[in-house]
């Protein structure tokens, strides 16, 4: 969430010369407000990051799993042995053991037969997990943006220490100008 706020603030700062400068009547501070477009741009820029952070697999394990699924579809098979995958994808034995253990522990693959001496035969349990995760993340982002759009905002009202409400006014300056 902090990353999203920081990106929104940066995008707002980037567009500062196109924005209306406002002044807080209590403090005299001048500021610019973030718009819904700034928030949308931040979500767009962070879409891949949000997806990676919501994935329970780490990046390398996810990459292996996607390569594994592609290889299985290419071979038109549903089950595999680690030895086949190791030679096909050119992965070290320790790495493939780590990936398969993680995928089995998380329920993405399961052992259907075999033993530790001759090897295990595995089967993929979840073929479209990344697509579901991506769809869920996009739906969440869309819902958040709709909630933000639905909030109507008239003039900004602040409360002073004495309990009176003050409306903030737009500054007399049209835009922020850069000193030469």
Short mmCIF file of C-alpha atoms in Angstrom, two decimals, residues 41-163:
data_model
loop_
_atom_site.label_atom_id
_atom_site.label_comp_id
_atom_site.label_asym_id
_atom_site.label_seq_id
_atom_site.Cartn_x
_atom_site.Cartn_y
_atom_site.Cartn_z
CA UNK A 41 -1.44 5.47 -13.59
CA UNK A 42 0.13 4.22 -10.35
CA UNK A 43 -1.93 1.01 -10.52
CA UNK A 44 -0.94 0.53 -14.17
CA UNK A 45 2.75 0.96 -13.39
CA UNK A 46 2.57 -1.35 -10.38
CA UNK A 47 0.38 -4.05 -11.94
CA UNK A 48 3.22 -6.57 -12.36
CA UNK A 49 4.56 -5.81 -8.89
CA UNK A 50 1.13 -6.25 -7.30
CA UNK A 51 0.73 -9.58 -9.11
CA UNK A 52 4.15 -10.82 -7.94
CA UNK A 53 3.49 -9.76 -4.36
CA UNK A 54 0.14 -11.56 -4.32
CA UNK A 55 1.67 -14.80 -5.67
CA UNK A 56 2.55 -17.35 -3.01
CA UNK A 57 5.37 -18.79 -5.12
CA UNK A 58 8.66 -16.93 -5.37
CA UNK A 59 9.71 -15.56 -8.73
CA UNK A 60 12.14 -18.34 -9.70
CA UNK A 61 9.78 -21.12 -8.64
CA UNK A 62 6.93 -19.45 -10.57
CA UNK A 63 9.15 -19.23 -13.65
CA UNK A 64 10.04 -22.91 -13.36
CA UNK A 65 6.39 -23.89 -12.92
CA UNK A 66 5.30 -21.93 -16.00
CA UNK A 67 8.13 -23.52 -18.06
CA UNK A 68 7.10 -26.94 -16.72
CA UNK A 69 3.46 -26.43 -17.73
CA UNK A 70 4.50 -25.22 -21.19
CA UNK A 71 6.79 -28.25 -21.64
CA UNK A 72 4.04 -30.65 -20.52
CA UNK A 73 1.57 -29.10 -22.99
CA UNK A 74 4.19 -29.33 -25.73
CA UNK A 75 4.77 -33.02 -24.91
CA UNK A 76 1.00 -33.57 -24.61
CA UNK A 77 1.33 -35.38 -21.27
CA UNK A 78 0.03 -34.84 -17.78
CA UNK A 79 2.65 -36.63 -15.70
CA UNK A 80 6.42 -36.36 -15.53
CA UNK A 81 9.54 -37.54 -13.73
CA UNK A 82 12.07 -35.06 -12.38
CA UNK A 83 14.81 -36.64 -14.52
CA UNK A 84 12.86 -35.84 -17.72
CA UNK A 85 12.29 -32.25 -16.65
CA UNK A 86 15.86 -31.79 -15.51
CA UNK A 87 17.26 -32.76 -18.91
CA UNK A 88 14.55 -30.97 -20.93
CA UNK A 89 14.76 -27.66 -19.05
CA UNK A 90 18.49 -27.99 -18.22
CA UNK A 91 18.15 -27.44 -14.49
CA UNK A 92 20.55 -28.65 -11.80
CA UNK A 93 19.39 -31.55 -9.58
CA UNK A 94 19.44 -29.44 -6.44
CA UNK A 95 17.34 -26.69 -8.05
CA UNK A 96 14.77 -29.07 -9.48
CA UNK A 97 14.49 -30.82 -6.12
CA UNK A 98 13.88 -27.49 -4.42
CA UNK A 99 11.27 -26.41 -7.00
CA UNK A 100 9.40 -29.72 -6.93
CA UNK A 101 9.39 -29.76 -3.13
CA UNK A 102 7.99 -26.22 -3.01
CA UNK A 103 5.36 -26.92 -5.67
CA UNK A 104 4.28 -30.13 -3.92
CA UNK A 105 4.16 -28.42 -0.54
CA UNK A 106 1.95 -25.66 -1.95
CA UNK A 107 -0.34 -28.12 -3.74
CA UNK A 108 0.49 -27.18 -7.33
CA UNK A 109 1.74 -30.69 -8.15
CA UNK A 110 1.31 -34.08 -6.49
CA UNK A 111 3.15 -37.38 -6.48
CA UNK A 112 1.08 -40.06 -8.18
CA UNK A 113 3.53 -42.99 -7.87
CA UNK A 114 7.13 -44.01 -7.41
CA UNK A 115 9.65 -44.04 -4.60
CA UNK A 116 12.75 -42.13 -3.62
CA UNK A 117 15.10 -44.73 -5.15
CA UNK A 118 13.63 -44.96 -8.64
CA UNK A 119 12.10 -41.49 -8.68
CA UNK A 120 8.64 -40.07 -8.28
CA UNK A 121 6.09 -39.46 -11.00
CA UNK A 122 4.39 -36.08 -10.60
CA UNK A 123 1.18 -34.60 -11.93
CA UNK A 124 0.21 -30.92 -12.16
CA UNK A 125 -2.81 -30.09 -10.01
CA UNK A 126 -3.32 -26.47 -10.96
CA UNK A 127 -3.00 -25.50 -14.64
CA UNK A 128 -4.54 -22.02 -14.65
CA UNK A 129 -3.46 -20.65 -11.26
CA UNK A 130 -1.53 -17.69 -12.70
CA UNK A 131 -4.47 -16.66 -14.89
CA UNK A 132 -6.83 -16.84 -11.90
CA UNK A 133 -4.39 -14.82 -9.78
CA UNK A 134 -4.03 -12.21 -12.53
CA UNK A 135 -7.80 -11.95 -13.00
CA UNK A 136 -8.36 -11.61 -9.25
CA UNK A 137 -5.73 -8.86 -8.99
CA UNK A 138 -7.23 -6.94 -11.93
CA UNK A 139 -10.73 -7.28 -10.47
CA UNK A 140 -9.50 -5.97 -7.12
CA UNK A 141 -7.81 -3.00 -8.79
CA UNK A 142 -10.94 -2.25 -10.83
CA UNK A 143 -13.12 -2.38 -7.68
CA UNK A 144 -10.76 -0.06 -5.80
CA UNK A 145 -10.77 2.45 -8.67
CA UNK A 146 -14.59 2.30 -8.86
CA UNK A 147 -14.81 2.96 -5.11
CA UNK A 148 -12.49 5.95 -5.48
CA UNK A 149 -14.52 7.32 -8.41
CA UNK A 150 -17.77 6.90 -6.49
CA UNK A 151 -16.60 9.19 -3.73
CA UNK A 152 -17.80 12.63 -4.69
CA UNK A 153 -15.64 15.38 -3.47
CA UNK A 154 -16.87 18.94 -3.27
CA UNK A 155 -14.73 21.57 -1.65
CA UNK A 156 -12.15 20.38 0.81
CA UNK A 157 -13.16 21.07 4.39
CA UNK A 158 -10.71 21.12 7.26
CA UNK A 159 -11.32 21.50 10.93
CA UNK A 160 -9.30 24.03 12.87
CA UNK A 161 -8.21 23.51 16.50
CA UNK A 162 -11.11 25.67 17.72
CA UNK A 163 -13.63 23.30 16.10
#
